Coordinates of C-alpha atoms in Angstrom, one line a residue:
M151 CA -14.0 29.6 22.5
D152 CA -16.6 27.0 21.2
A153 CA -17.0 24.6 18.5
N154 CA -18.6 27.0 16.2
N155 CA -15.4 29.6 16.4
L156 CA -13.4 26.4 15.3
K157 CA -15.3 25.7 12.3
I158 CA -15.3 29.3 11.5
L159 CA -11.4 29.0 11.8
K160 CA -11.7 26.0 9.6
Y161 CA -10.2 23.7 12.4
S162 CA -11.5 20.1 11.9
L163 CA -10.5 18.6 15.1
D164 CA -11.9 15.5 17.1
H165 CA -14.1 15.8 20.4
D166 CA -10.6 15.6 22.8
E167 CA -9.2 18.5 20.9
I168 CA -12.3 20.7 20.7
G169 CA -12.9 20.0 24.6
V170 CA -9.3 21.2 25.0
L171 CA -9.8 24.2 23.0
C172 CA -13.2 25.1 24.3
N173 CA -12.3 24.7 27.7
F174 CA -8.9 27.2 27.2
D175 CA -9.5 30.5 28.9
Y176 CA -8.9 33.2 26.9
E177 CA -8.8 35.5 29.9
E178 CA -6.4 33.9 32.3
N179 CA -3.9 32.7 29.2
C180 CA -2.4 34.9 26.5
P181 CA -4.0 34.8 23.3
S182 CA -1.0 33.4 21.6
C183 CA -0.6 30.1 23.9
C184 CA -3.9 29.2 22.5
D185 CA -3.0 30.1 18.8
I186 CA 0.5 27.8 19.5
Y187 CA -1.6 24.9 20.9
K188 CA -4.1 25.0 17.6
S189 CA -0.9 25.2 15.4
Y190 CA 0.5 22.2 17.4
L191 CA -2.2 20.2 16.5
E192 CA -2.7 21.1 12.9
L193 CA 1.2 20.2 12.7
Y194 CA 0.2 16.8 14.4
K195 CA -2.6 15.9 12.3
Q196 CA -0.2 16.7 9.4
I197 CA 1.9 14.1 10.8
V198 CA -0.7 11.4 11.2
S199 CA -2.5 11.6 8.1
N200 CA 0.8 11.3 6.1
K201 CA 0.4 7.6 6.0
C202 CA -0.4 7.4 2.2
I203 CA 3.2 6.2 1.9
D204 CA 3.7 3.7 -1.3
I205 CA 6.0 0.8 -1.2
G206 CA 4.7 -0.7 -3.9
E207 CA 2.2 -3.2 -2.2
D208 CA -1.2 -2.9 -2.7
M209 CA -3.0 -4.6 0.3
N210 CA -2.8 -2.0 2.6
V211 CA -5.9 -0.4 4.5
P212 CA -6.7 2.9 2.8
D213 CA -6.2 6.3 4.4
D214 CA -8.9 8.0 6.5
F215 CA -9.8 11.6 5.3
T216 CA -11.7 14.1 7.6
Q217 CA -15.2 15.3 6.9
A218 CA -13.6 18.7 6.1
E219 CA -11.2 17.3 3.6
M220 CA -14.3 15.2 2.1
I221 CA -16.5 18.5 1.9
T222 CA -14.0 20.8 0.3
G223 CA -12.8 18.2 -2.1
M224 CA -9.1 18.1 -0.4
W225 CA -9.4 14.2 -0.5
W226 CA -9.0 13.9 -4.5
R227 CA -6.1 16.1 -4.3
H228 CA -4.8 13.8 -1.8
L229 CA -5.3 10.5 -3.9
V230 CA -3.5 12.4 -7.0
S231 CA -0.6 13.3 -4.8
G232 CA -0.5 9.7 -3.4
G233 CA -0.6 8.6 -6.9
V234 CA 1.8 10.9 -8.6
A235 CA 4.0 9.6 -5.5
G236 CA 3.4 5.8 -6.1
A237 CA 4.4 6.1 -9.8
V238 CA 8.1 7.6 -9.1
S239 CA 8.7 5.6 -6.3
R240 CA 7.5 2.4 -8.3
T241 CA 9.8 3.2 -11.1
F242 CA 12.4 4.0 -9.1
T243 CA 12.4 0.4 -7.3
A244 CA 11.3 -1.5 -10.5
P245 CA 14.6 -3.1 -11.0
L246 CA 14.1 -4.6 -7.5
D247 CA 10.4 -5.3 -7.7
R248 CA 11.3 -7.1 -11.2
L249 CA 14.1 -9.1 -9.4
K250 CA 11.4 -10.5 -6.4
V251 CA 9.3 -11.5 -9.3
F252 CA 12.1 -13.4 -10.8
L253 CA 13.1 -14.8 -8.2
Q254 CA 9.9 -15.7 -7.1
V255 CA 8.9 -17.5 -10.4
Y256 CA 12.4 -19.0 -11.3
G257 CA 14.2 -19.2 -8.1
N258 CA 15.5 -22.5 -6.7
Q259 CA 17.8 -23.8 -4.1
H260 CA 20.9 -22.9 -6.5
S261 CA 20.0 -19.5 -7.5
N262 CA 20.5 -16.1 -5.6
I263 CA 20.0 -12.6 -6.2
T264 CA 23.6 -12.1 -7.6
T265 CA 22.9 -15.0 -10.3
C266 CA 19.5 -14.0 -10.9
F267 CA 20.4 -10.3 -11.5
K268 CA 22.8 -11.0 -13.9
S269 CA 21.0 -13.5 -15.7
M270 CA 18.3 -10.5 -16.2
L271 CA 20.8 -8.0 -17.2
K272 CA 22.4 -10.4 -19.7
E273 CA 19.0 -11.2 -21.1
G274 CA 17.5 -7.8 -21.4
G275 CA 19.8 -5.3 -20.9
K276 CA 19.7 -2.2 -18.7
R277 CA 16.3 -1.5 -19.8
G278 CA 14.8 -5.0 -19.6
M279 CA 15.0 -4.2 -15.7
W280 CA 11.9 -2.2 -15.9
R281 CA 9.9 -4.5 -17.6
G282 CA 6.4 -4.8 -16.0
N283 CA 6.8 -1.2 -14.6
G284 CA 4.5 0.2 -17.0
I285 CA 1.5 -1.9 -16.0
N286 CA 2.5 -1.2 -12.4
V287 CA 2.4 2.4 -12.7
L288 CA -1.0 2.6 -14.5
K289 CA -3.0 0.3 -12.1
I290 CA -2.4 2.9 -9.4
A291 CA -5.2 5.3 -10.3
P292 CA -7.9 2.6 -11.0
E293 CA -7.3 0.9 -7.5
S294 CA -6.7 4.2 -5.5
A295 CA -10.2 5.3 -7.1
F296 CA -11.7 1.9 -6.2
K297 CA -10.3 1.1 -2.8
F298 CA -11.1 4.6 -1.5
M299 CA -15.0 4.7 -2.7
A300 CA -15.3 0.8 -1.4
Y301 CA -13.8 2.1 1.8
E302 CA -15.6 4.7 2.4
Q303 CA -19.1 2.8 1.9
A304 CA -17.7 0.0 4.1
K305 CA -17.1 2.4 7.0
R306 CA -20.5 3.6 6.5
L307 CA -22.1 0.2 6.8
I308 CA -19.9 -0.7 9.7
R309 CA -20.7 2.6 11.7
G310 CA -24.2 2.9 11.0
S311 CA -25.7 5.4 13.2
R312 CA -23.1 6.1 15.5
T313 CA -20.9 9.2 15.3
K314 CA -17.8 7.8 17.1
D315 CA -14.4 6.9 15.2
L316 CA -14.3 3.4 14.1
T317 CA -12.2 1.1 16.4
I318 CA -8.9 -0.5 14.6
F319 CA -11.2 -3.5 14.0
E320 CA -13.3 -1.8 12.6
R321 CA -11.0 -0.2 10.2
F322 CA -9.3 -3.5 9.4
M323 CA -12.9 -4.9 8.6
A324 CA -13.5 -1.9 6.1
G325 CA -9.8 -1.8 4.7
S326 CA -10.1 -5.6 3.9
L327 CA -13.6 -5.2 2.3
A328 CA -12.1 -2.4 0.0
G329 CA -9.1 -4.1 -0.5
G330 CA -11.0 -7.5 -1.6
F331 CA -13.0 -5.2 -3.9
S332 CA -10.4 -3.4 -5.6
Q333 CA -8.4 -6.1 -6.3
S334 CA -11.3 -8.3 -7.8
L335 CA -12.0 -5.2 -10.5
I336 CA -8.0 -4.9 -11.6
Y337 CA -6.6 -8.3 -10.9
P338 CA -5.9 -8.7 -14.6
L339 CA -3.6 -5.9 -14.4
E340 CA -1.8 -7.6 -11.7
V341 CA -1.3 -10.7 -13.8
L342 CA -0.4 -8.8 -16.8
K343 CA 2.4 -7.0 -14.6
T344 CA 4.0 -10.5 -13.9
R345 CA 3.6 -11.7 -17.4
L346 CA 5.7 -8.4 -18.7
A347 CA 8.0 -8.5 -16.1
I348 CA 9.0 -12.3 -16.8
R349 CA 8.9 -12.0 -20.5
K350 CA 11.9 -12.7 -22.7
S351 CA 12.8 -10.4 -25.3
N352 CA 10.7 -9.6 -28.2
Q353 CA 7.7 -12.1 -26.6
Y354 CA 5.3 -9.5 -26.3
N355 CA 5.1 -6.3 -28.3
G356 CA 3.2 -4.5 -25.5
I357 CA 0.6 -4.7 -23.1
F358 CA -2.2 -5.4 -26.0
D359 CA 0.0 -8.0 -27.4
C360 CA 0.2 -9.5 -24.0
I361 CA -3.4 -9.4 -23.6
Q362 CA -4.5 -10.8 -27.1
K363 CA -1.4 -14.1 -26.9
M364 CA -2.9 -14.9 -23.1
Y365 CA -6.7 -14.6 -24.4
Y366 CA -6.5 -16.8 -27.6
R367 CA -3.8 -19.4 -26.2
E368 CA -5.1 -19.6 -22.4
G369 CA -8.9 -18.1 -22.3
I370 CA -10.3 -15.6 -20.4
R371 CA -9.4 -17.9 -17.3
S372 CA -5.8 -16.9 -17.3
F373 CA -6.6 -13.3 -16.2
Y374 CA -7.7 -14.3 -12.7
R375 CA -5.1 -17.4 -12.2
G376 CA -3.8 -16.8 -8.7
Y377 CA -6.8 -14.9 -7.5
V378 CA -7.6 -17.0 -4.7
P379 CA -4.1 -16.8 -2.7
N380 CA -4.0 -13.2 -3.5
L381 CA -7.6 -12.7 -1.6
L382 CA -6.6 -14.5 1.2
G383 CA -3.3 -12.6 1.6
I384 CA -5.2 -9.2 2.0
L385 CA -6.3 -10.2 5.3
P386 CA -3.2 -11.0 7.1
Y387 CA -1.3 -8.3 5.2
A388 CA -3.9 -5.5 5.9
G389 CA -4.7 -6.8 9.5
I390 CA -1.1 -6.9 10.7
D391 CA -0.2 -3.8 9.0
L392 CA -2.9 -1.7 10.8
A393 CA -2.5 -3.4 14.0
V394 CA 1.6 -3.0 14.4
Y395 CA 1.4 0.5 13.2
E396 CA -1.1 1.8 15.7
T397 CA 0.4 -0.5 18.5
L398 CA 3.7 1.0 17.8
K399 CA 2.5 4.5 17.5
N400 CA 0.1 4.2 20.7
N401 CA 3.0 2.7 22.8
Y402 CA 5.0 5.6 21.9
I403 CA 2.5 7.9 23.3
A404 CA 1.7 5.9 26.4
S405 CA 5.5 6.0 27.2
H406 CA 5.9 9.4 26.9
N407 CA 4.1 11.1 29.9
N408 CA 4.6 14.8 28.8
G409 CA 2.1 14.4 26.2
E410 CA 5.1 14.3 23.7
K411 CA 3.7 13.1 19.9
P412 CA 5.8 11.0 17.3
G413 CA 7.5 12.9 15.2
M414 CA 7.8 12.1 11.4
P415 CA 10.8 10.2 11.3
L416 CA 9.2 8.0 14.1
L417 CA 6.2 7.9 12.2
L418 CA 7.8 6.7 8.7
A419 CA 9.6 3.9 10.8
C420 CA 6.4 2.6 12.4
G421 CA 4.7 2.4 8.8
T422 CA 7.6 0.7 7.7
V423 CA 8.1 -1.6 10.4
S424 CA 4.2 -2.5 10.5
S425 CA 4.5 -2.8 6.5
T426 CA 7.7 -5.4 6.6
C427 CA 5.5 -7.4 9.5
G428 CA 2.6 -7.4 6.8
Q429 CA 4.9 -8.6 3.8
V430 CA 6.4 -11.6 6.2
C431 CA 2.9 -13.1 7.2
S432 CA 1.3 -12.7 3.7
Y433 CA 4.5 -13.7 1.6
P434 CA 4.0 -17.2 1.0
L435 CA 0.7 -16.3 -0.3
A436 CA 2.1 -13.9 -2.4
L437 CA 4.7 -16.4 -4.1
V438 CA 2.3 -18.3 -4.9
R439 CA 0.0 -16.2 -6.3
T440 CA 3.0 -15.0 -8.3
R441 CA 3.6 -18.6 -9.4
L442 CA 0.2 -19.2 -10.7
Q443 CA 0.0 -16.0 -12.7
A444 CA 3.0 -16.9 -14.8
P445 CA 2.9 -19.2 -17.8
Y446 CA 2.9 -22.6 -17.1
L447 CA 5.1 -24.5 -19.9
E448 CA 4.7 -28.2 -18.8
G449 CA 1.5 -29.2 -21.0
P450 CA -2.2 -28.1 -19.9
D451 CA -2.2 -25.8 -16.7
T452 CA -4.0 -27.9 -13.6
R453 CA -2.3 -26.3 -10.9
T454 CA -4.1 -25.3 -7.9
M455 CA -3.2 -22.9 -4.6
M456 CA -2.6 -26.1 -2.6
S457 CA -0.7 -27.9 -5.5
V458 CA 1.8 -25.3 -5.8
F459 CA 2.2 -24.9 -2.1
R460 CA 2.8 -28.7 -1.8
E461 CA 5.4 -28.5 -4.4
I462 CA 7.4 -25.8 -3.0
W463 CA 7.1 -27.5 0.4
V464 CA 8.2 -30.8 -1.1
K465 CA 11.4 -29.5 -3.0
E466 CA 12.4 -26.4 -1.2
G467 CA 10.9 -26.5 2.3
M468 CA 10.0 -23.3 4.3
V469 CA 12.8 -21.0 2.5
G470 CA 11.2 -22.0 -0.7
L471 CA 8.1 -20.2 0.4
Y472 CA 10.1 -17.0 1.1
R473 CA 12.0 -17.0 -2.0
G474 CA 12.4 -13.3 -3.3
I475 CA 11.8 -11.7 -0.2
T476 CA 15.1 -10.3 0.2
P477 CA 14.7 -7.8 -2.9
N478 CA 11.4 -7.0 -1.2
F479 CA 12.8 -5.9 2.0
M480 CA 15.3 -3.9 0.1
K481 CA 13.0 -1.8 -2.1
V482 CA 11.4 -0.5 1.5
A483 CA 13.5 1.9 2.6
P484 CA 14.0 3.8 -0.9
A485 CA 10.2 3.6 -1.5
V486 CA 9.3 5.2 1.7
S487 CA 11.5 8.1 1.2
I488 CA 10.9 8.7 -2.2
S489 CA 7.1 8.6 -2.0
Y490 CA 6.9 10.7 1.1
V491 CA 9.4 13.5 -0.7
V492 CA 7.4 13.5 -4.0
Y493 CA 4.0 13.0 -2.1
E494 CA 4.9 16.5 -0.1
R495 CA 5.9 18.2 -3.3
C496 CA 2.9 17.4 -5.0
R497 CA 0.5 18.2 -2.0
E498 CA 2.3 21.7 -2.2
A499 CA 2.3 22.1 -5.7
L500 CA -1.7 21.2 -5.7
G501 CA -2.5 23.7 -2.4
V502 CA -3.5 20.8 -0.2
T503 CA -3.5 21.9 3.3
M504 CA -3.8 19.6 6.3
S505 CA -6.8 19.8 8.1

């Protein structure tokens, strides 16, 4: 068997995998053994490629697609599946996300999850727990598209004329550039999400009313408040998320001398742990970003990133910089589980085959 046979069979394998199969002797080994090995490699690729799990965070490194997926057009079906999965998981966990934003903006040393939850429920009722979710779901499509296009272009620029896969650091750089580009384009939607999430009853009559009132009262700059800490937060989040995920996965593979590959539960656990680590390191920047996005009610808004940092540090200390992180952690497990299940169902419905 040679590489051409593999291409005819539509197997998209890397150089090591092709080497193993091309050196496999059909005469000395039963053909079924080679078929089993091919099936095993395809299953492993399916598991590894499923790191497109949405947990409601927008700063992770985009997914890599194989050359076969790019040529056949399977990539857009993956993106659609991921978008639908993200919409469903974000809707299910929207109350926790709104609770996080509420604590970030209004929380202090005298408030906790219980008191904030009761306050939100009393003011807006059960439906009010989903405020801001509509815009949070709507921004999935443009952000995914912008991030994917930017990521592919960044990878081409970094790779140059080389044919080898990118290193972890190179993927991190490409992902950070793509994240910065996509966030720059859709950032006004991030501000709208925060404004709609913390709004009082009857304050805005929908998204367009919110846009009009922000523009006439605060000007165009209000749509980019908190942009700098948001951009700075991409680097630690994307870098730590990718590094921890790859380290955990590779350590597992290295510790199993029998060549055992990590199963789906372990890979999901690796993704959850890596994302959590990224959140912990970038959370203070996310909190400052949210504070700046919220309306300032004490005169002209002259706040800066550093002034908000100082204010939180002086009044609340280190604890204040992590206000609201508990509900953020609480939503990770259900978001990952729901996103994965919905993604698999959408993938099957769209006829996506893992290559």
